[in-house]
Amino acid sequence: DAKTTQPTSMDCAEGRAANLPCNHSTISGNEYVYWYRQIHSQGPQYIIHGLKNNETNEMASLIITEDRKSSTLILPHATLRDTAVYYCIVRVAGGTSYGKLTFGQGTILTVHP
Amino acid sequence: NAGVMQNPRHLVRRRGQEARLRCSPMKGHSHVYWYRQLPEEGLKFMVYLQKENIIDESGMPKERFSAEFPKEGPSILRIQQVVRGDSAAYFCASSDGQGNFGNTIYFGEGSWLTVV
């Protein structure tokens, strides 16, 4: 699986947009970019995923660069409840190992009043 | 639409006892995964199962750990002769296995095992 690099921590003011970057320069053409978050003492929560087009859902937007070597997760109006560890994951497509998500250290996002 | 259900949420075992963790996947999901999160560490993949089959167990410790997903009933992660180092959060996840590469894996709330 391609390796991802994320900043260790970020701060964001409540109500502002939170932009979380992720570098995945070795991504292969058939690998998806997934984002999960983990609030303390809870299970990872799926946020969004994409292949090469930008994606948006009720939680967030995902912007993937044209060369697919990096992406940005955008939480448009961060709230205190968005404080969590955010994981950017590149997922192998197909085969018996496609269920194996490799979680790195993630980005600790702290939303403050 | 119930999510991935895990029980027990918290389990305390003495060293040498057995721990059994159960996981019911989301409705319609036939693929189950187990992950472990040691204190202050990231989640690590353990095993991937489909009904009655182990697909990938590359993350399972070689001894004392086993997993199953029978034709009927929940998936079970079994840890025999637990040691203090087994104390961790164990997360189950599931997916529907459809649509090739883009199907999403959803996680449960975890089972916290404490070995005393």
PDB file of C-alpha atoms in Angstrom:
ATOM      1  CA  ASP A   1       0.000   0.000   0.000  1.00  0.00           C
ATOM      2  CA  ALA A   2       1.116   3.540  -0.640  1.00  0.00           C
ATOM      3  CA  LYS A   3       2.412   5.402   2.395  1.00  0.00           C
ATOM      4  CA  THR A   4       0.676   8.552   3.578  1.00  0.00           C
ATOM      5  CA  THR A   5       2.128  11.558   5.375  1.00  0.00           C
ATOM      6  CA  GLN A   6       0.025  13.865   7.522  1.00  0.00           C
ATOM      7  CA  PRO A   7       0.853  16.704   9.913  1.00  0.00           C
ATOM      8  CA  THR A   8       0.923  15.559  13.504  1.00  0.00           C
ATOM      9  CA  SER A   9      -1.522  18.152  14.743  1.00  0.00           C
ATOM     10  CA  MET A  10      -3.637  21.098  13.656  1.00  0.00           C
ATOM     11  CA  ASP A  11      -5.832  23.684  15.321  1.00  0.00           C
ATOM     12  CA  CYS A  12      -9.014  25.226  14.013  1.00  0.00           C
ATOM     13  CA  ALA A  13     -11.417  27.815  15.349  1.00  0.00           C
ATOM     14  CA  GLU A  14     -15.007  26.741  15.782  1.00  0.00           C
ATOM     15  CA  GLY A  15     -17.128  27.687  12.776  1.00  0.00           C
ATOM     16  CA  ARG A  16     -14.169  27.974  10.448  1.00  0.00           C
ATOM     17  CA  ALA A  17     -13.174  25.503   7.761  1.00  0.00           C
ATOM     18  CA  ALA A  18     -10.653  22.863   8.731  1.00  0.00           C
ATOM     19  CA  ASN A  19      -8.335  21.814   5.901  1.00  0.00           C
ATOM     20  CA  LEU A  20      -6.401  18.640   6.594  1.00  0.00           C
ATOM     21  CA  PRO A  21      -3.677  17.764   4.097  1.00  0.00           C
ATOM     22  CA  CYS A  22      -2.354  14.346   3.197  1.00  0.00           C
ATOM     23  CA  ASN A  23       0.559  13.383   1.002  1.00  0.00           C
ATOM     24  CA  HIS A  24       0.449  10.051  -0.855  1.00  0.00           C
ATOM     25  CA  SER A  25       3.028  10.498  -3.563  1.00  0.00           C
ATOM     26  CA  THR A  26       3.446   6.762  -4.279  1.00  0.00           C
ATOM     27  CA  ILE A  27      -0.241   6.064  -4.813  1.00  0.00           C
ATOM     28  CA  SER A  28      -1.084   3.639  -7.605  1.00  0.00           C
ATOM     29  CA  GLY A  29      -3.685   4.216 -10.261  1.00  0.00           C
ATOM     30  CA  ASN A  30      -6.207   1.814  -8.765  1.00  0.00           C
ATOM     31  CA  GLU A  31      -5.877   2.880  -5.142  1.00  0.00           C
ATOM     32  CA  TYR A  32      -8.529   4.913  -3.378  1.00  0.00           C
ATOM     33  CA  VAL A  33      -7.958   7.625  -0.787  1.00  0.00           C
ATOM     34  CA  TYR A  34     -10.039   7.110   2.343  1.00  0.00           C
ATOM     35  CA  TRP A  35     -10.514   9.343   5.361  1.00  0.00           C
ATOM     36  CA  TYR A  36     -11.559   8.159   8.787  1.00  0.00           C
ATOM     37  CA  ARG A  37     -11.584   9.878  12.131  1.00  0.00           C
ATOM     38  CA  GLN A  38     -11.433   8.555  15.655  1.00  0.00           C
ATOM     39  CA  ILE A  39     -12.866  10.447  18.552  1.00  0.00           C
ATOM     40  CA  HIS A  40     -11.349   9.451  21.868  1.00  0.00           C
ATOM     41  CA  SER A  41     -12.436   5.983  23.048  1.00  0.00           C
ATOM     42  CA  GLN A  42     -14.663   5.404  20.024  1.00  0.00           C
ATOM     43  CA  GLY A  43     -14.370   3.348  16.866  1.00  0.00           C
ATOM     44  CA  PRO A  44     -13.047   4.875  13.643  1.00  0.00           C
ATOM     45  CA  GLN A  45     -15.757   6.722  11.768  1.00  0.00           C
ATOM     46  CA  TYR A  46     -15.810   6.715   7.993  1.00  0.00           C
ATOM     47  CA  ILE A  47     -15.824  10.215   6.504  1.00  0.00           C
ATOM     48  CA  ILE A  48     -15.312  10.092   2.763  1.00  0.00           C
ATOM     49  CA  HIS A  49     -13.319   8.457  -0.011  1.00  0.00           C
ATOM     50  CA  GLY A  50     -12.346   9.151  -3.598  1.00  0.00           C
ATOM     51  CA  LEU A  51     -10.341   7.896  -6.534  1.00  0.00           C
ATOM     52  CA  LYS A  52      -9.464  10.928  -8.643  1.00  0.00           C
ATOM     53  CA  ASN A  53     -12.440  13.258  -8.682  1.00  0.00           C
ATOM     54  CA  ASN A  54     -13.308  15.620  -5.885  1.00  0.00           C
ATOM     55  CA  GLU A  55     -16.013  14.295  -3.611  1.00  0.00           C
ATOM     56  CA  THR A  56     -18.490  15.863  -1.211  1.00  0.00           C
ATOM     57  CA  ASN A  57     -20.921  14.415   1.276  1.00  0.00           C
ATOM     58  CA  GLU A  58     -22.814  15.646   4.315  1.00  0.00           C
ATOM     59  CA  MET A  59     -19.714  15.503   6.488  1.00  0.00           C
ATOM     60  CA  ALA A  60     -16.871  16.803   4.370  1.00  0.00           C
ATOM     61  CA  SER A  61     -15.289  17.469   1.005  1.00  0.00           C
ATOM     62  CA  LEU A  62     -12.286  15.685  -0.445  1.00  0.00           C
ATOM     63  CA  ILE A  63     -10.025  17.447  -2.890  1.00  0.00           C
ATOM     64  CA  ILE A  64      -7.553  15.241  -4.763  1.00  0.00           C
ATOM     65  CA  THR A  65      -4.835  16.841  -6.844  1.00  0.00           C
ATOM     66  CA  GLU A  66      -4.730  16.055 -10.528  1.00  0.00           C
ATOM     67  CA  ASP A  67      -1.586  13.956 -10.169  1.00  0.00           C
ATOM     68  CA  ARG A  68      -3.221  12.200  -7.159  1.00  0.00           C
ATOM     69  CA  LYS A  69      -0.106  12.637  -5.066  1.00  0.00           C
ATOM     70  CA  SER A  70      -1.883  14.575  -2.369  1.00  0.00           C
ATOM     71  CA  SER A  71      -5.342  15.348  -1.071  1.00  0.00           C
ATOM     72  CA  THR A  72      -7.108  17.646   1.368  1.00  0.00           C
ATOM     73  CA  LEU A  73     -10.025  16.867   3.609  1.00  0.00           C
ATOM     74  CA  ILE A  74     -12.218  19.888   4.248  1.00  0.00           C
ATOM     75  CA  LEU A  75     -14.618  20.200   7.141  1.00  0.00           C
ATOM     76  CA  PRO A  76     -16.520  23.313   6.059  1.00  0.00           C
ATOM     77  CA  HIS A  77     -17.739  24.521   9.454  1.00  0.00           C
ATOM     78  CA  ALA A  78     -15.801  22.827  12.224  1.00  0.00           C
ATOM     79  CA  THR A  79     -17.469  22.276  15.587  1.00  0.00           C
ATOM     80  CA  LEU A  80     -16.049  21.217  18.930  1.00  0.00           C
ATOM     81  CA  ARG A  81     -17.340  17.712  18.233  1.00  0.00           C
ATOM     82  CA  ASP A  82     -14.988  17.475  15.249  1.00  0.00           C
ATOM     83  CA  THR A  83     -12.010  17.312  17.602  1.00  0.00           C
ATOM     84  CA  ALA A  84     -10.498  13.911  16.779  1.00  0.00           C
ATOM     85  CA  VAL A  85      -7.620  12.084  15.142  1.00  0.00           C
ATOM     86  CA  TYR A  86      -8.045  12.118  11.357  1.00  0.00           C
ATOM     87  CA  TYR A  87      -6.563   9.322   9.295  1.00  0.00           C
ATOM     88  CA  CYS A  88      -5.789   9.474   5.603  1.00  0.00           C
ATOM     89  CA  ILE A  89      -5.536   5.952   4.185  1.00  0.00           C
ATOM     90  CA  VAL A  90      -4.664   4.661   0.766  1.00  0.00           C
ATOM     91  CA  ARG A  91      -6.470   1.435   0.187  1.00  0.00           C
ATOM     92  CA  VAL A  92      -5.290  -1.346  -2.065  1.00  0.00           C
ATOM     93  CA  ALA A  93      -7.893  -2.328  -4.602  1.00  0.00           C
ATOM     94  CA  GLY A  94      -8.930  -5.914  -4.997  1.00  0.00           C
ATOM     95  CA  GLY A  95      -7.299  -9.109  -3.888  1.00  0.00           C
ATOM     96  CA  THR A  96      -7.363 -10.699  -0.477  1.00  0.00           C
ATOM     97  CA  SER A  97      -5.722  -7.756   1.250  1.00  0.00           C
ATOM     98  CA  TYR A  98      -8.189  -5.092   0.211  1.00  0.00           C
ATOM     99  CA  GLY A  99      -9.723  -5.126   3.667  1.00  0.00           C
ATOM    100  CA  LYS A 100      -6.427  -4.277   5.301  1.00  0.00           C
ATOM    101  CA  LEU A 101      -6.516  -0.576   6.090  1.00  0.00           C
ATOM    102  CA  THR A 102      -3.145   0.748   7.186  1.00  0.00           C
ATOM    103  CA  PHE A 103      -3.635   3.411   9.841  1.00  0.00           C
ATOM    104  CA  GLY A 104      -0.735   5.806  10.335  1.00  0.00           C
ATOM    105  CA  GLN A 105      -0.418   8.264  13.186  1.00  0.00           C
ATOM    106  CA  GLY A 106      -3.006  10.620  11.708  1.00  0.00           C
ATOM    107  CA  THR A 107      -3.568  14.291  12.415  1.00  0.00           C
ATOM    108  CA  ILE A 108      -4.858  15.384  15.792  1.00  0.00           C
ATOM    109  CA  LEU A 109      -7.355  18.116  14.989  1.00  0.00           C
ATOM    110  CA  THR A 110      -8.304  20.351  17.891  1.00  0.00           C
ATOM    111  CA  VAL A 111     -11.249  22.667  17.375  1.00  0.00           C
ATOM    112  CA  HIS A 112     -11.303  25.484  19.896  1.00  0.00           C
ATOM    113  CA  PRO A 113     -14.026  27.999  20.769  1.00  0.00           C
TER     114      PRO A 113
ATOM    115  CA  ASN B   1     -30.101   0.622  10.317  1.00  0.00           C
ATOM    116  CA  ALA B   2     -27.965  -0.801  13.081  1.00  0.00           C
ATOM    117  CA  GLY B   3     -24.239  -0.423  12.720  1.00  0.00           C
ATOM    118  CA  VAL B   4     -21.524  -2.908  13.559  1.00  0.00           C
ATOM    119  CA  MET B   5     -22.327  -4.280  16.995  1.00  0.00           C
ATOM    120  CA  GLN B   6     -19.650  -5.466  19.357  1.00  0.00           C
ATOM    121  CA  ASN B   7     -19.931  -7.060  22.761  1.00  0.00           C
ATOM    122  CA  PRO B   8     -18.911  -6.945  25.408  1.00  0.00           C
ATOM    123  CA  ARG B   9     -17.838  -3.311  25.337  1.00  0.00           C
ATOM    124  CA  HIS B  10     -15.583  -3.855  28.324  1.00  0.00           C
ATOM    125  CA  LEU B  11     -14.075  -7.115  29.495  1.00  0.00           C
ATOM    126  CA  VAL B  12     -11.747  -7.810  32.396  1.00  0.00           C
ATOM    127  CA  ARG B  13      -9.838 -11.081  32.473  1.00  0.00           C
ATOM    128  CA  ARG B  14      -7.181 -12.480  34.751  1.00  0.00           C
ATOM    129  CA  ARG B  15      -3.932 -13.679  33.242  1.00  0.00           C
ATOM    130  CA  GLY B  16      -4.363 -17.156  31.811  1.00  0.00           C
ATOM    131  CA  GLN B  17      -8.095 -16.891  31.198  1.00  0.00           C
ATOM    132  CA  GLU B  18      -9.808 -16.827  27.832  1.00  0.00           C
ATOM    133  CA  ALA B  19     -11.393 -13.790  26.222  1.00  0.00           C
ATOM    134  CA  ARG B  20     -14.143 -14.010  23.609  1.00  0.00           C
ATOM    135  CA  LEU B  21     -15.152 -10.934  21.701  1.00  0.00           C
ATOM    136  CA  ARG B  22     -18.232 -10.953  19.498  1.00  0.00           C
ATOM    137  CA  CYS B  23     -19.087  -8.922  16.447  1.00  0.00           C
ATOM    138  CA  SER B  24     -22.291  -8.690  14.448  1.00  0.00           C
ATOM    139  CA  PRO B  25     -21.704  -6.969  11.116  1.00  0.00           C
ATOM    140  CA  MET B  26     -24.000  -4.397   9.619  1.00  0.00           C
ATOM    141  CA  LYS B  27     -27.093  -5.798   7.988  1.00  0.00           C
ATOM    142  CA  GLY B  28     -26.280  -7.115   4.540  1.00  0.00           C
ATOM    143  CA  HIS B  29     -22.530  -7.246   5.179  1.00  0.00           C
ATOM    144  CA  SER B  30     -20.735 -10.530   4.695  1.00  0.00           C
ATOM    145  CA  HIS B  31     -17.141  -9.382   5.207  1.00  0.00           C
ATOM    146  CA  VAL B  32     -15.740  -8.891   8.702  1.00  0.00           C
ATOM    147  CA  TYR B  33     -12.414  -7.495   9.850  1.00  0.00           C
ATOM    148  CA  TRP B  34     -10.747  -7.311  13.242  1.00  0.00           C
ATOM    149  CA  TYR B  35      -8.311  -4.601  14.280  1.00  0.00           C
ATOM    150  CA  ARG B  36      -6.422  -4.045  17.509  1.00  0.00           C
ATOM    151  CA  GLN B  37      -5.378  -0.784  19.084  1.00  0.00           C
ATOM    152  CA  LEU B  38      -2.800  -1.002  21.850  1.00  0.00           C
ATOM    153  CA  PRO B  39      -2.624   1.869  24.336  1.00  0.00           C
ATOM    154  CA  GLU B  40      -1.248   5.041  22.728  1.00  0.00           C
ATOM    155  CA  GLU B  41      -0.797   3.276  19.382  1.00  0.00           C
ATOM    156  CA  GLY B  42      -2.583   3.202  16.044  1.00  0.00           C
ATOM    157  CA  LEU B  43      -4.989   0.583  14.817  1.00  0.00           C
ATOM    158  CA  LYS B  44      -3.435  -2.579  13.405  1.00  0.00           C
ATOM    159  CA  PHE B  45      -5.157  -5.013  11.091  1.00  0.00           C
ATOM    160  CA  MET B  46      -5.514  -8.523  12.463  1.00  0.00           C
ATOM    161  CA  VAL B  47      -7.763 -10.649  10.273  1.00  0.00           C
ATOM    162  CA  TYR B  48     -10.287 -10.533   7.432  1.00  0.00           C
ATOM    163  CA  LEU B  49     -13.068 -13.101   7.265  1.00  0.00           C
ATOM    164  CA  GLN B  50     -16.001 -13.972   5.102  1.00  0.00           C
ATOM    165  CA  LYS B  51     -18.667 -16.449   6.115  1.00  0.00           C
ATOM    166  CA  GLU B  52     -16.891 -19.666   7.156  1.00  0.00           C
ATOM    167  CA  ASN B  53     -13.624 -18.548   5.560  1.00  0.00           C
ATOM    168  CA  ILE B  54     -10.501 -16.739   6.707  1.00  0.00           C
ATOM    169  CA  ILE B  55      -9.338 -14.577   3.823  1.00  0.00           C
ATOM    170  CA  ASP B  56      -6.333 -12.791   5.317  1.00  0.00           C
ATOM    171  CA  GLU B  57      -4.896 -13.463   8.770  1.00  0.00           C
ATOM    172  CA  SER B  58      -1.545 -11.840   8.198  1.00  0.00           C
ATOM    173  CA  GLY B  59      -1.949  -9.573  11.241  1.00  0.00           C
ATOM    174  CA  MET B  60      -2.914 -12.245  13.736  1.00  0.00           C
ATOM    175  CA  PRO B  61      -0.391 -13.223  16.407  1.00  0.00           C
ATOM    176  CA  LYS B  62       0.829 -16.744  15.751  1.00  0.00           C
ATOM    177  CA  GLU B  63      -0.287 -18.154  19.059  1.00  0.00           C
ATOM    178  CA  ARG B  64      -3.326 -17.903  21.325  1.00  0.00           C
ATOM    179  CA  PHE B  65      -5.419 -15.834  18.903  1.00  0.00           C
ATOM    180  CA  SER B  66      -8.103 -17.203  16.608  1.00  0.00           C
ATOM    181  CA  ALA B  67     -11.073 -15.838  14.734  1.00  0.00           C
ATOM    182  CA  GLU B  68     -14.123 -17.283  13.107  1.00  0.00           C
ATOM    183  CA  PHE B  69     -17.190 -16.108  11.256  1.00  0.00           C
ATOM    184  CA  PRO B  70     -19.651 -19.009  11.163  1.00  0.00           C
ATOM    185  CA  LYS B  71     -22.489 -19.442   8.738  1.00  0.00           C
ATOM    186  CA  GLU B  72     -24.897 -18.409  11.468  1.00  0.00           C
ATOM    187  CA  GLY B  73     -24.196 -15.989  14.277  1.00  0.00           C
ATOM    188  CA  PRO B  74     -21.600 -13.361  15.017  1.00  0.00           C
ATOM    189  CA  SER B  75     -17.907 -13.344  14.323  1.00  0.00           C
ATOM    190  CA  ILE B  76     -15.808 -14.340  17.315  1.00  0.00           C
ATOM    191  CA  LEU B  77     -12.289 -13.244  18.188  1.00  0.00           C
ATOM    192  CA  ARG B  78     -10.887 -15.632  20.748  1.00  0.00           C
ATOM    193  CA  ILE B  79      -7.804 -15.020  22.841  1.00  0.00           C
ATOM    194  CA  GLN B  80      -6.601 -17.931  24.918  1.00  0.00           C
ATOM    195  CA  GLN B  81      -4.413 -17.672  28.023  1.00  0.00           C
ATOM    196  CA  VAL B  82      -4.473 -13.908  28.013  1.00  0.00           C
ATOM    197  CA  VAL B  83      -1.447 -11.914  29.120  1.00  0.00           C
ATOM    198  CA  ARG B  84      -1.177  -8.294  30.201  1.00  0.00           C
ATOM    199  CA  GLY B  85       0.117  -7.322  26.754  1.00  0.00           C
ATOM    200  CA  ASP B  86      -3.236  -8.326  25.268  1.00  0.00           C
ATOM    201  CA  SER B  87      -4.878  -5.387  27.015  1.00  0.00           C
ATOM    202  CA  ALA B  88      -6.143  -3.255  24.157  1.00  0.00           C
ATOM    203  CA  ALA B  89      -9.183  -2.060  22.270  1.00  0.00           C
ATOM    204  CA  TYR B  90     -10.379  -4.557  19.678  1.00  0.00           C
ATOM    205  CA  PHE B  91     -12.393  -3.148  16.821  1.00  0.00           C
ATOM    206  CA  CYS B  92     -14.542  -5.088  14.447  1.00  0.00           C
ATOM    207  CA  ALA B  93     -15.474  -3.725  11.045  1.00  0.00           C
ATOM    208  CA  SER B  94     -17.616  -4.913   8.165  1.00  0.00           C
ATOM    209  CA  SER B  95     -18.323  -4.284   4.516  1.00  0.00           C
ATOM    210  CA  ASP B  96     -20.660  -5.675   1.915  1.00  0.00           C
ATOM    211  CA  GLY B  97     -17.908  -6.847  -0.385  1.00  0.00           C
ATOM    212  CA  GLN B  98     -19.753  -5.580  -3.409  1.00  0.00           C
ATOM    213  CA  GLY B  99     -18.699  -3.203  -6.138  1.00  0.00           C
ATOM    214  CA  ASN B 100     -15.043  -4.140  -6.296  1.00  0.00           C
ATOM    215  CA  PHE B 101     -12.809  -1.443  -4.901  1.00  0.00           C
ATOM    216  CA  GLY B 102     -14.970   1.292  -3.564  1.00  0.00           C
ATOM    217  CA  ASN B 103     -17.073  -0.393  -0.932  1.00  0.00           C
ATOM    218  CA  THR B 104     -16.654   1.137   2.461  1.00  0.00           C
ATOM    219  CA  ILE B 105     -15.541  -0.516   5.681  1.00  0.00           C
ATOM    220  CA  TYR B 106     -17.517   0.513   8.762  1.00  0.00           C
ATOM    221  CA  PHE B 107     -16.255   0.071  12.296  1.00  0.00           C
ATOM    222  CA  GLY B 108     -17.928  -0.838  15.543  1.00  0.00           C
ATOM    223  CA  GLU B 109     -17.407   0.945  18.835  1.00  0.00           C
ATOM    224  CA  GLY B 110     -14.858  -1.552  20.063  1.00  0.00           C
ATOM    225  CA  SER B 111     -14.340  -3.998  22.874  1.00  0.00           C
ATOM    226  CA  TRP B 112     -11.915  -2.918  25.591  1.00  0.00           C
ATOM    227  CA  LEU B 113     -10.020  -5.832  27.077  1.00  0.00           C
ATOM    228  CA  THR B 114      -8.170  -5.376  30.347  1.00  0.00           C
ATOM    229  CA  VAL B 115      -5.992  -8.188  31.638  1.00  0.00           C
ATOM    230  CA  VAL B 116      -5.214  -8.047  35.338  1.00  0.00           C
TER     231      VAL B 116
END
